[in-house]
mmCIF file of C-alpha atoms in Angstrom:
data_model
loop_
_atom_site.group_PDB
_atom_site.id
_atom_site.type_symbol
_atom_site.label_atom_id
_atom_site.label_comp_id
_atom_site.label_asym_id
_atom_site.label_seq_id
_atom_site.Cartn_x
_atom_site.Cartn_y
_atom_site.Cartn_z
ATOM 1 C CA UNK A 33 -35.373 21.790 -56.028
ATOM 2 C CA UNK A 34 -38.597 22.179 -54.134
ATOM 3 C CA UNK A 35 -40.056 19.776 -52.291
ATOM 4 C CA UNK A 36 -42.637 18.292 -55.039
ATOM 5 C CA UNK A 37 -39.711 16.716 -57.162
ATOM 6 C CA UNK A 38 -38.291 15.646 -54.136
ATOM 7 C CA UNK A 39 -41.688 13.699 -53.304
ATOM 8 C CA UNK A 40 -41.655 12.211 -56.785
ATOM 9 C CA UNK A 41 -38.165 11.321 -56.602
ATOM 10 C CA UNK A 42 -38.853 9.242 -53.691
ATOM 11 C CA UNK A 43 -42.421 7.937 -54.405
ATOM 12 C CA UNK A 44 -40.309 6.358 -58.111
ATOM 13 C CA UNK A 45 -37.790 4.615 -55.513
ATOM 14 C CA UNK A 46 -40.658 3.479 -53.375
ATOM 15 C CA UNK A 47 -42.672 1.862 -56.554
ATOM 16 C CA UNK A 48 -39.709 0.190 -58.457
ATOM 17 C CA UNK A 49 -39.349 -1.362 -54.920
ATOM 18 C CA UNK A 50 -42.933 -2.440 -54.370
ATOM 19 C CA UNK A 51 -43.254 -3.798 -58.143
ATOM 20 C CA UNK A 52 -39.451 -5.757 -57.860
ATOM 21 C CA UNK A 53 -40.798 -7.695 -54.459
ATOM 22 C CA UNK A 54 -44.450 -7.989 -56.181
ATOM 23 C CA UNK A 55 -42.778 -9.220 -59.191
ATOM 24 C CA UNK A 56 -40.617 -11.786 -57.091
ATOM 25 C CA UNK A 57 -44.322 -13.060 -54.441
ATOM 26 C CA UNK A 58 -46.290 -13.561 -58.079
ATOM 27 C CA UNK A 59 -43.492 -15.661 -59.635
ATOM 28 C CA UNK A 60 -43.670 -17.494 -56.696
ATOM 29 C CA UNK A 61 -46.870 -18.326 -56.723
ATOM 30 C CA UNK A 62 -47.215 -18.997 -60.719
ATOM 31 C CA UNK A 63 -43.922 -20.877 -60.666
ATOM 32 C CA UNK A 64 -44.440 -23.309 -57.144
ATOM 33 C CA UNK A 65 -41.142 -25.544 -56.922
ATOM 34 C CA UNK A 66 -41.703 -27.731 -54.016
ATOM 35 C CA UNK A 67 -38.055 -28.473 -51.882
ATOM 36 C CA UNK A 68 -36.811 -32.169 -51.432
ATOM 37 C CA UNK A 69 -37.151 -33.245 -47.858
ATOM 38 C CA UNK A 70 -33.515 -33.919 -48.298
ATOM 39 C CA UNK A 71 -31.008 -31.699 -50.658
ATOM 40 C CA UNK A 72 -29.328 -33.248 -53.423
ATOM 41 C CA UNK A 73 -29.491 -36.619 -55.377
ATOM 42 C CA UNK A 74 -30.152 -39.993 -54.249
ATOM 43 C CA UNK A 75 -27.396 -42.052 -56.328
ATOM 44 C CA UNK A 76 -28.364 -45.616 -56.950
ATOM 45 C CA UNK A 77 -25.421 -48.028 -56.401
ATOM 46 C CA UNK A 78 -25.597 -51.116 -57.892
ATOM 47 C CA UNK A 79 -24.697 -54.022 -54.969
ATOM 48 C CA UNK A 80 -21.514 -55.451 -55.933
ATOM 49 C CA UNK A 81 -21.380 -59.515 -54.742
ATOM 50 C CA UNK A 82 -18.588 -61.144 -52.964
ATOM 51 C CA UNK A 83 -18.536 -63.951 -54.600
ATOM 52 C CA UNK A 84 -17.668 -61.693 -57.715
ATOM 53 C CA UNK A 85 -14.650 -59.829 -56.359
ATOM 54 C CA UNK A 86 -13.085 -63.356 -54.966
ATOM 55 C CA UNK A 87 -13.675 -64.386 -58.528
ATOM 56 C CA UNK A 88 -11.580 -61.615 -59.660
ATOM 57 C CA UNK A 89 -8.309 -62.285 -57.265
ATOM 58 C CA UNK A 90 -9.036 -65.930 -58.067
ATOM 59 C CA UNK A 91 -8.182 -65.065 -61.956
ATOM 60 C CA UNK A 92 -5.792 -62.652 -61.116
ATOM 61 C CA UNK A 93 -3.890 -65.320 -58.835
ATOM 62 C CA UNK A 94 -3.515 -67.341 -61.946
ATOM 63 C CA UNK A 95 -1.626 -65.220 -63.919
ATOM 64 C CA UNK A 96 1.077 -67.275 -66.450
ATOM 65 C CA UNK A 97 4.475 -66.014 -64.650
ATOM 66 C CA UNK A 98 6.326 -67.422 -67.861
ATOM 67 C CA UNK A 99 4.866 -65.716 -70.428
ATOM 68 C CA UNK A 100 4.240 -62.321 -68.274
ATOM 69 C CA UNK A 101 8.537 -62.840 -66.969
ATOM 70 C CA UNK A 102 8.944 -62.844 -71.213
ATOM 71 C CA UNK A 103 7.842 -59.405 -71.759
ATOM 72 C CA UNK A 104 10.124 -57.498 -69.748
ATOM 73 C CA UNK A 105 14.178 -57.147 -69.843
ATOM 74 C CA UNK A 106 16.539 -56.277 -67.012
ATOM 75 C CA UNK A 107 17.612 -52.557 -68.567
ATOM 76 C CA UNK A 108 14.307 -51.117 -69.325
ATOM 77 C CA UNK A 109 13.673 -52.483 -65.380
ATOM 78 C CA UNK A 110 16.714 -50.404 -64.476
ATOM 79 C CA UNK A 111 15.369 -47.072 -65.598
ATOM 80 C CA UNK A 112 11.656 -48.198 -64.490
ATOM 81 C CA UNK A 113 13.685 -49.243 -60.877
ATOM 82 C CA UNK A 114 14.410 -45.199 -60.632
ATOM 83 C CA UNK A 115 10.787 -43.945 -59.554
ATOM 84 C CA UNK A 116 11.734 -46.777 -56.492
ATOM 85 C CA UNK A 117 15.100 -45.376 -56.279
ATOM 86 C CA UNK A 118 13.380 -42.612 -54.106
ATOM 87 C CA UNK A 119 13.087 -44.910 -51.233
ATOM 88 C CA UNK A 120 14.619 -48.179 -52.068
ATOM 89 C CA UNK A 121 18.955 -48.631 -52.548
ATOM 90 C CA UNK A 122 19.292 -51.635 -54.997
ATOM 91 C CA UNK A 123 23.222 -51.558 -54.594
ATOM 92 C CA UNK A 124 25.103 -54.374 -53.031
ATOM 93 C CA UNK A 125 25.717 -53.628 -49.340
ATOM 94 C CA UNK A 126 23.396 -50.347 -49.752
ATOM 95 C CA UNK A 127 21.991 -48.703 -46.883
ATOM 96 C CA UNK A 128 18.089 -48.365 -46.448
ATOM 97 C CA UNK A 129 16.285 -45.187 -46.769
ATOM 98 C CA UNK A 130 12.333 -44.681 -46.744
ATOM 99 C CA UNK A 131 12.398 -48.349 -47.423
ATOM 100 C CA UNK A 132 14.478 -51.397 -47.144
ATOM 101 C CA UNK A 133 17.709 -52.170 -49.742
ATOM 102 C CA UNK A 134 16.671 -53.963 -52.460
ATOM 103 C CA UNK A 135 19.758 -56.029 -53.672
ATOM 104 C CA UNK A 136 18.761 -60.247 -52.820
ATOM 105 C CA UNK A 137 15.407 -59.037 -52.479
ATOM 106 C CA UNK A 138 14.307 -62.370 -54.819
ATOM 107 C CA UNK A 139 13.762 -65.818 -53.430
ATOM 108 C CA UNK A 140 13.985 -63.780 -49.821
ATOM 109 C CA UNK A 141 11.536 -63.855 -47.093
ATOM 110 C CA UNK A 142 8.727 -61.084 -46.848
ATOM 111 C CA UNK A 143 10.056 -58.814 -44.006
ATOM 112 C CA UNK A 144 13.716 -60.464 -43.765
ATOM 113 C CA UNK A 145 15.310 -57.828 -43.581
ATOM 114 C CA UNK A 146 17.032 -57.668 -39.864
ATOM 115 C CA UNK A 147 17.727 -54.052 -39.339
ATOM 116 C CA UNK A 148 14.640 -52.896 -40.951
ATOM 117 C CA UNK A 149 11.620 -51.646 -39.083
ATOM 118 C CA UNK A 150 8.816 -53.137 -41.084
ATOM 119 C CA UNK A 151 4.916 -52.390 -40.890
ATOM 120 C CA UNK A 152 3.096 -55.093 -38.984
ATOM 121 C CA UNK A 153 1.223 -56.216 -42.079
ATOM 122 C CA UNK A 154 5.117 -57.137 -43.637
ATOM 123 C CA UNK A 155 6.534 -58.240 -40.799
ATOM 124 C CA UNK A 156 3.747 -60.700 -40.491
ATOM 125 C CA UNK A 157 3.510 -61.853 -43.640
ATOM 126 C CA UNK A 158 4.680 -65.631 -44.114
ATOM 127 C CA UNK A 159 5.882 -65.804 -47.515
ATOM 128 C CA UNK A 160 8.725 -65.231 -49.727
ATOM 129 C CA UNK A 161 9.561 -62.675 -52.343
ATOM 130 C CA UNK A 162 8.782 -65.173 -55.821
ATOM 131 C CA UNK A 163 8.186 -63.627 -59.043
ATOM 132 C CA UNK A 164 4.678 -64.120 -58.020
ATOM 133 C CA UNK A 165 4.719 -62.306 -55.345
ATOM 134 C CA UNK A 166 6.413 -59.539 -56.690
ATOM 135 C CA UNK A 167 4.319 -59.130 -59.420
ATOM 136 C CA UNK A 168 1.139 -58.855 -57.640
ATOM 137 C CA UNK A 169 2.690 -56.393 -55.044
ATOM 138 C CA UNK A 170 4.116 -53.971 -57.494
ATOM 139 C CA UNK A 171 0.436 -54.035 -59.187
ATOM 140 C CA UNK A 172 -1.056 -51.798 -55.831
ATOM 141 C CA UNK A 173 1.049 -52.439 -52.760
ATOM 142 C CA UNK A 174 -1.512 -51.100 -50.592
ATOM 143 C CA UNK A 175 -4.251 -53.860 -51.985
ATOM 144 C CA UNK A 176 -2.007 -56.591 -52.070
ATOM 145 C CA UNK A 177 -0.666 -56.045 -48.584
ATOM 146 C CA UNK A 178 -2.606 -54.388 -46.410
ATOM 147 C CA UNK A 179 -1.130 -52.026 -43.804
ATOM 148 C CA UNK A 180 2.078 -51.661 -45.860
ATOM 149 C CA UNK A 181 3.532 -48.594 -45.486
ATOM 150 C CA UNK A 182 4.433 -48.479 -48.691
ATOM 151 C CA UNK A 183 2.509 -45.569 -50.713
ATOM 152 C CA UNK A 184 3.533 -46.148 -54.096
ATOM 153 C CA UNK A 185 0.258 -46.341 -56.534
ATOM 154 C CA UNK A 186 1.781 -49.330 -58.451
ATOM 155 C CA UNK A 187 3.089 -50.341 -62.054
ATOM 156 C CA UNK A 188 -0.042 -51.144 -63.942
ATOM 157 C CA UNK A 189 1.806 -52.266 -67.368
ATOM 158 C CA UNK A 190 3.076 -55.713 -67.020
ATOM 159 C CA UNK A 191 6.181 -55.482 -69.223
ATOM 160 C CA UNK A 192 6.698 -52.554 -66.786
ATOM 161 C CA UNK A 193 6.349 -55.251 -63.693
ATOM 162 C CA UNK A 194 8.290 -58.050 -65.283
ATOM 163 C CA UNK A 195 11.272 -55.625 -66.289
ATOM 164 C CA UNK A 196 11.754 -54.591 -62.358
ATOM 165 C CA UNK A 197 11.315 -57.888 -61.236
ATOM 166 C CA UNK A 198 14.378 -59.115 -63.868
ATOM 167 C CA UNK A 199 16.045 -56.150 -62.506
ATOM 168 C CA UNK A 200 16.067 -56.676 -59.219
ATOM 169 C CA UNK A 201 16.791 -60.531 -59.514
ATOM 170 C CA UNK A 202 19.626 -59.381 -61.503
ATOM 171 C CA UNK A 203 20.768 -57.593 -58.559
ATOM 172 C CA UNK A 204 21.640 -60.513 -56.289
ATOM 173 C CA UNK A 205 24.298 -62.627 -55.488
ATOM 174 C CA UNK A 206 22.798 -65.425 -56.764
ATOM 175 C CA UNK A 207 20.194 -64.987 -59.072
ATOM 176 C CA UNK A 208 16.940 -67.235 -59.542
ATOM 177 C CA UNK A 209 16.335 -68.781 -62.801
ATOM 178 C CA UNK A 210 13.538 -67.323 -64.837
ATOM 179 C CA UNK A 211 10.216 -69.424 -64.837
#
């Protein structure tokens, strides 16, 4: 190969370069996209009032215990009661694990438990364990209580809720009667 072919050779390389970044500065200029002075999308949010939410916990404070206690029965709550069995013993002199024993858990004080280390936010909560409150903690433990340790999402079906809580007043020495 003599050095003419070799000259063309590399002249062809040469020009397919030239014309690719000539192709790219004209698009460039025939296609101008001007850059936001910040990347991405705003995203509107709609303010959300107070007054609103408090509206919401108001309604979902008066929730008919009677009629919600009706739709659940003590042995679907036992094999609902297994996702808790994870952490929580429900037998009669039963030991704790991740969380406290279970059995007389109804009618008893929030935190009673003697020889087990609550969160602060359990500890110092002044109430007792009604069907009330049982129902709106097993609906998000985290929102009803906060700083529980608890990280369970919640049981979101109330025939699901009203089973557990028959199931664990079952488990007591003396159960409560049913609203």
């Amino acid at each position: 190969m003599d050095s003419f072919e070799l000259n063309k050779i590399i002249a062809a390389v040469l020009l397919v370069a030239l014309l690719i970044i000539g192709i790219g500065k004209v698009s460039n200029v025939i296609f101008h996209v001007e850059k936001p002075k910040t990347p991405g999308y705003a995203v509107e949010v709609e303010q959300v009032s107070t007054s609103s939410i408090s509206t919401t916990e108001a309604v979902e404070k008066v929730i008919d215990i009677a009629a919600l206690m009706a739709l659940g029965d003590v042995t679907s709550g036992e094999k609902i009661f297994k996702k808790c069995a994870a952490c929580h013993s429900i037998n009669k002199g039963g030991k704790h694990k991740i969380g406290p024993a279970l059995y007389n858990v109804v009618g008893r004080k929030v935190g009673g438990v003697e020889d087990y280390k609550y969160s602060k936010a359990l500890a110092a909560y002044e109430k007792d364990w009604t069907f009330e409150e049982l129902n709106g903690f097993l609906i998000k433990p985290a929102k009803h209580i906060k700083g529980t340790k608890m990280a369970y999402a919640g049981l979101r079906k109330e025939a699901d809720r009203a089973s557990v809580i028959k199931y664990l007043n079952a488990n007591s020495d003396n159960p409560l009667p049913l609203p």
